[in-house]
Short mmCIF file of C-alpha atoms in Angstrom, two decimals:
data_model
loop_
_atom_site.label_atom_id
_atom_site.label_comp_id
_atom_site.label_asym_id
_atom_site.label_seq_id
_atom_site.Cartn_x
_atom_site.Cartn_y
_atom_site.Cartn_z
CA MET A 4 0.00 0.00 0.00
CA ALA A 5 1.46 3.36 -1.01
CA THR A 6 1.03 6.63 0.84
CA GLU A 7 1.02 10.11 -0.67
CA THR A 8 2.19 13.61 0.38
CA PHE A 9 2.32 16.74 -1.79
CA VAL A 10 5.78 18.21 -2.36
CA LEU A 11 7.23 21.20 -4.21
CA PRO A 12 10.55 21.54 -6.09
CA GLY A 13 13.42 21.87 -3.63
CA ASP A 14 11.55 20.35 -0.69
CA THR A 15 13.66 18.14 1.55
CA ILE A 16 12.00 14.79 2.15
CA ASP A 17 11.53 13.97 5.81
CA THR A 18 13.32 10.70 6.57
CA GLU A 19 10.44 9.67 8.82
CA ILE A 20 8.10 9.24 5.83
CA LEU A 21 10.60 7.25 3.77
CA PRO A 22 10.07 3.48 3.63
CA SER A 23 12.54 1.32 5.52
CA HIS A 24 12.93 -2.27 4.37
CA PRO A 25 15.16 -4.66 6.35
CA THR A 26 16.93 -6.01 3.24
CA LEU A 27 16.05 -3.96 0.15
CA PRO A 28 17.95 -0.74 -0.64
CA LEU A 29 15.89 2.44 -0.93
CA LYS A 30 14.90 2.99 -4.57
CA LEU A 31 14.46 6.59 -5.73
CA GLY A 32 12.05 7.08 -8.62
CA PRO A 33 11.19 10.04 -10.87
CA GLY A 34 11.11 13.52 -9.36
CA LEU A 35 13.69 12.95 -6.61
CA ARG A 36 17.39 13.68 -6.23
CA HIS A 37 19.91 12.34 -3.72
CA ILE A 38 22.35 14.87 -2.25
CA PRO A 39 25.14 13.05 -0.38
CA PRO A 40 25.33 11.95 2.25
CA ASN A 41 21.71 11.53 3.30
CA THR A 42 19.56 14.31 1.85
CA ILE A 43 16.75 13.61 -0.64
CA THR A 44 15.00 16.53 -2.35
CA SER A 45 12.16 16.82 -4.85
CA THR A 46 12.84 18.25 -8.30
CA VAL A 47 9.18 18.66 -9.35
CA ALA A 48 5.80 19.44 -7.83
CA GLY A 49 3.51 16.50 -7.25
CA GLN A 50 2.44 13.70 -4.96
CA LEU A 51 5.26 12.02 -3.05
CA CYS A 52 4.44 8.32 -3.15
CA THR A 53 6.07 5.59 -1.07
CA ASP A 54 5.77 1.84 -1.41
CA LYS A 55 6.97 0.03 1.69
CA ARG A 56 6.82 -3.40 0.06
CA LYS A 57 9.23 -2.39 -2.71
CA ASN A 58 11.10 0.12 -0.51
CA ALA A 59 10.54 2.72 -3.22
CA VAL A 60 9.73 6.42 -3.24
CA TRP A 61 8.88 8.70 -6.16
CA VAL A 62 6.97 11.85 -7.10
CA GLU A 63 3.83 11.38 -9.16
CA PHE A 64 3.67 14.22 -11.68
CA ASN A 65 2.60 14.70 -15.27
CA GLY A 66 5.81 15.87 -16.89
CA SER A 67 6.08 16.04 -20.66
CA ARG A 68 9.70 14.93 -21.11
CA TYR A 69 10.95 11.46 -20.31
CA ASN A 70 14.25 11.25 -18.41
CA PRO A 71 15.65 7.70 -18.37
CA MET A 72 16.39 6.11 -15.01
CA VAL A 73 18.17 2.83 -14.31
CA GLY A 74 15.65 0.01 -14.01
CA ASP A 75 12.94 1.68 -16.09
CA LEU A 76 11.06 -0.56 -18.51
CA VAL A 77 10.73 1.21 -21.86
CA ILE A 78 9.44 0.59 -25.37
CA ALA A 79 12.22 1.56 -27.77
CA THR A 80 12.08 2.04 -31.53
CA VAL A 81 15.11 0.86 -33.50
CA GLN A 82 16.59 3.65 -35.62
CA LYS A 83 19.73 2.00 -36.98
CA GLY A 84 22.33 -0.58 -36.05
CA ASP A 85 25.90 -1.72 -36.55
CA ARG A 86 27.76 -4.93 -35.82
CA ASP A 87 27.60 -4.49 -32.05
CA TYR A 88 24.66 -2.24 -31.21
CA HIS A 89 21.15 -1.19 -32.10
CA PHE A 90 20.51 2.53 -31.64
CA CYS A 91 16.98 3.21 -30.42
CA SER A 92 14.65 6.14 -29.91
CA LEU A 93 12.88 6.41 -26.55
CA SER A 94 10.90 9.64 -26.96
CA ASP A 95 11.05 13.14 -28.39
CA TYR A 96 13.81 15.29 -26.88
CA THR A 97 15.46 12.25 -25.27
CA GLN A 98 18.88 11.10 -26.43
CA ASN A 99 18.89 7.84 -28.40
CA ALA A 100 19.80 4.74 -26.42
CA SER A 101 22.16 1.91 -27.32
CA LEU A 102 21.11 -1.74 -27.13
CA PRO A 103 23.82 -4.40 -27.49
CA GLN A 104 23.14 -6.87 -30.31
CA LEU A 105 23.75 -9.78 -27.95
CA SER A 106 21.55 -8.45 -25.13
CA PHE A 107 18.76 -10.93 -25.84
CA GLU A 108 18.02 -14.33 -24.33
CA GLY A 109 20.07 -17.01 -26.09
CA ALA A 110 21.60 -14.52 -28.54
CA THR A 111 24.89 -15.33 -30.25
CA LYS A 112 26.59 -13.78 -33.25
CA LYS A 113 24.73 -16.29 -35.42
CA THR A 114 21.35 -16.30 -33.66
CA LYS A 115 20.87 -12.67 -32.59
CA PRO A 116 17.49 -11.10 -33.52
CA GLN A 117 17.38 -9.28 -36.86
CA LEU A 118 15.80 -5.93 -36.07
CA ASN A 119 15.09 -3.51 -38.89
CA THR A 120 14.51 0.22 -38.66
CA GLY A 121 11.17 0.84 -36.95
CA ALA A 122 11.17 -2.43 -35.00
CA LEU A 123 9.92 -2.20 -31.40
CA VAL A 124 11.66 -3.72 -28.40
CA TYR A 125 10.64 -3.94 -24.77
CA ALA A 126 13.78 -3.19 -22.79
CA ARG A 127 15.20 -2.20 -19.43
CA VAL A 128 17.41 0.85 -18.85
CA THR A 129 20.79 -0.24 -17.48
CA LEU A 130 22.68 3.07 -17.69
CA ALA A 131 21.25 6.57 -17.33
CA ASN A 132 23.66 9.48 -17.09
CA LYS A 133 23.19 13.00 -18.40
CA HIS A 134 26.72 12.90 -19.80
CA MET A 135 26.27 9.62 -21.70
CA GLU A 136 23.66 8.02 -23.94
CA PRO A 137 21.31 5.62 -22.13
CA GLU A 138 21.97 1.90 -22.44
CA LEU A 139 19.35 -0.84 -22.63
CA GLU A 140 19.09 -4.59 -22.19
CA CYS A 141 16.50 -7.19 -23.20
CA VAL A 142 17.76 -9.88 -20.88
CA SER A 143 18.37 -10.11 -17.14
CA SER A 144 22.10 -9.79 -16.46
CA SER A 145 21.74 -12.04 -13.42
CA THR A 146 19.62 -14.88 -14.88
CA GLY A 147 20.22 -14.67 -18.63
CA LYS A 148 16.44 -14.85 -19.15
CA SER A 149 14.32 -12.38 -21.07
CA ASP A 150 11.71 -12.03 -18.29
CA GLY A 151 9.21 -10.75 -20.85
CA LEU A 152 11.63 -8.38 -22.57
CA GLY A 153 12.60 -8.49 -26.24
CA PRO A 154 11.18 -7.69 -29.69
CA LEU A 155 7.49 -6.75 -29.89
CA THR A 156 5.96 -8.27 -33.00
CA GLY A 157 2.57 -7.35 -34.40
CA GLY A 158 0.29 -5.08 -32.43
CA MET A 159 0.29 -1.28 -32.46
CA LEU A 160 2.10 1.44 -30.52
CA PHE A 161 0.24 4.29 -28.78
CA SER A 162 1.55 7.39 -27.02
CA ILE A 163 0.33 8.24 -23.51
CA SER A 164 1.36 10.65 -20.78
CA LEU A 165 4.16 9.72 -18.41
CA ALA A 166 1.67 9.79 -15.54
CA MET A 167 -0.61 7.32 -17.36
CA ALA A 168 2.36 5.04 -18.01
CA ARG A 169 3.09 4.96 -14.29
CA ARG A 170 -0.59 4.26 -13.53
CA LEU A 171 -0.62 1.34 -15.97
CA MET A 172 2.55 -0.09 -14.48
CA HIS A 173 1.17 0.16 -10.94
CA PRO A 174 -2.51 -0.72 -11.47
CA LYS A 175 -3.09 -2.12 -7.97
CA PRO A 176 -4.78 -1.24 -5.73
CA VAL A 177 -7.55 0.14 -7.92
CA GLU A 178 -8.64 2.60 -5.22
CA GLN A 179 -5.39 4.52 -5.55
CA CYS A 180 -5.16 4.89 -9.32
CA ASN A 181 -8.84 4.64 -10.34
CA LEU A 182 -7.85 2.48 -13.32
CA VAL A 183 -10.22 -0.38 -14.13
CA LEU A 184 -10.37 -0.24 -17.93
CA LEU A 185 -8.08 -3.15 -18.79
CA ASP A 186 -9.41 -5.41 -16.05
CA ALA A 187 -12.96 -4.77 -17.28
CA ILE A 188 -12.01 -5.58 -20.89
CA GLY A 189 -10.31 -8.80 -19.82
CA GLU A 190 -13.23 -9.82 -17.61
CA GLY A 191 -15.47 -9.33 -20.65
CA GLY A 192 -13.62 -12.12 -22.44
CA VAL A 193 -11.60 -10.05 -24.92
CA PRO A 194 -8.04 -11.44 -25.22
CA PHE A 195 -5.24 -8.89 -25.53
CA GLU A 196 -1.64 -8.21 -24.62
CA ILE A 197 -0.01 -4.95 -23.60
CA ALA A 198 3.49 -3.75 -22.80
CA VAL A 199 3.90 -0.43 -21.02
CA GLY A 200 6.99 1.75 -21.16
CA ARG A 201 7.80 4.45 -18.64
CA ASN A 202 8.76 6.57 -21.64
CA GLY A 203 5.08 7.21 -22.37
CA LYS A 204 4.47 4.34 -24.78
CA VAL A 205 2.04 1.44 -24.67
CA TRP A 206 2.02 -1.48 -27.12
CA VAL A 207 -1.28 -3.29 -27.62
CA ASP A 208 -2.00 -6.53 -29.49
CA SER A 209 -5.34 -8.31 -29.79
CA LYS A 210 -7.22 -10.71 -32.04
CA ASN A 211 -7.72 -8.17 -34.84
CA ILE A 212 -6.76 -4.62 -35.83
CA LYS A 213 -10.18 -3.21 -34.93
CA THR A 214 -10.00 -4.45 -31.35
CA THR A 215 -6.37 -3.42 -31.00
CA LEU A 216 -7.23 0.12 -32.13
CA ALA A 217 -10.23 0.26 -29.81
CA ILE A 218 -8.20 -0.78 -26.76
CA GLY A 219 -5.36 1.60 -27.58
CA LYS A 220 -7.72 4.53 -28.11
CA ALA A 221 -9.58 3.66 -24.90
CA ILE A 222 -6.32 3.85 -22.95
CA GLN A 223 -5.56 7.23 -24.53
CA ASP A 224 -9.08 8.52 -23.77
CA THR A 225 -8.82 7.37 -20.16
CA ASP A 226 -5.58 9.34 -19.99
CA THR A 227 -6.46 12.58 -21.78
CA LYS A 228 -10.10 12.82 -20.70
CA SER A 229 -9.50 11.68 -17.10
CA LEU A 230 -12.33 9.14 -17.35
CA THR A 231 -13.97 8.08 -14.11
CA VAL A 232 -14.20 4.45 -13.03
CA GLU A 233 -17.80 4.28 -14.27
CA ASP A 234 -16.88 5.85 -17.62
CA GLN A 235 -14.08 3.30 -18.02
CA LYS A 236 -16.48 0.44 -17.33
CA LYS A 237 -18.92 1.77 -19.94
CA LEU A 238 -16.10 2.08 -22.47
CA ALA A 239 -14.94 -1.45 -21.70
CA LYS A 240 -18.46 -2.83 -22.21
CA LYS A 241 -18.61 -1.16 -25.63
CA ILE A 242 -15.29 -2.69 -26.65
CA VAL A 243 -16.44 -6.14 -25.48
CA LYS A 244 -19.72 -5.78 -27.35
CA ASP A 245 -18.06 -4.64 -30.60
CA SER A 246 -15.30 -7.27 -30.52
#
């Protein structure tokens, strides 16, 4: 269960409201900066959210520019490649990221995925530094498994706000994010897959183009029109009926 407090840029975060896990290190998310040795300040205005279970803290805000952070899951678009790397776009006004050719489960020089310009990949940020281009991976460095990362084939890509991306990636509990759209569509018997990137991208795939478009547009409408829970349920029923 997360708790929320409103903060302004430059506010020092009281250590008493920070989560304290016996084994996990404290994870700072978007909107926060660590000033050694022990000071944490906010860089934006928004809701300070803490998750004791994950020992994480972040500021919930609707910024327009994505700033990569280590550990972020993103949907990247391949722009070009060479023998060793793919170079991928994350979002407008964000520096392109590099993705090693062999950073895929089971990849070798002979079996690495062939990704053309425009191909989509679901990846994790492994390096984020304002002085260097971001680096990505599509495989866990500790297990060698993809863990759901890798090329995204078929489906369609939709742009959403950074705040909506965070809501989609933390959909539980419903009471906190008021997001029931996807659960309602699934409960209606419509099969679909999604991948959500913290860079404001969501990939949707379903049984046909019409349904895929409907789900993607419904996510965007929920985002831009701030649909209530009841409005989302009505929209989900329409998608189920038309599918």
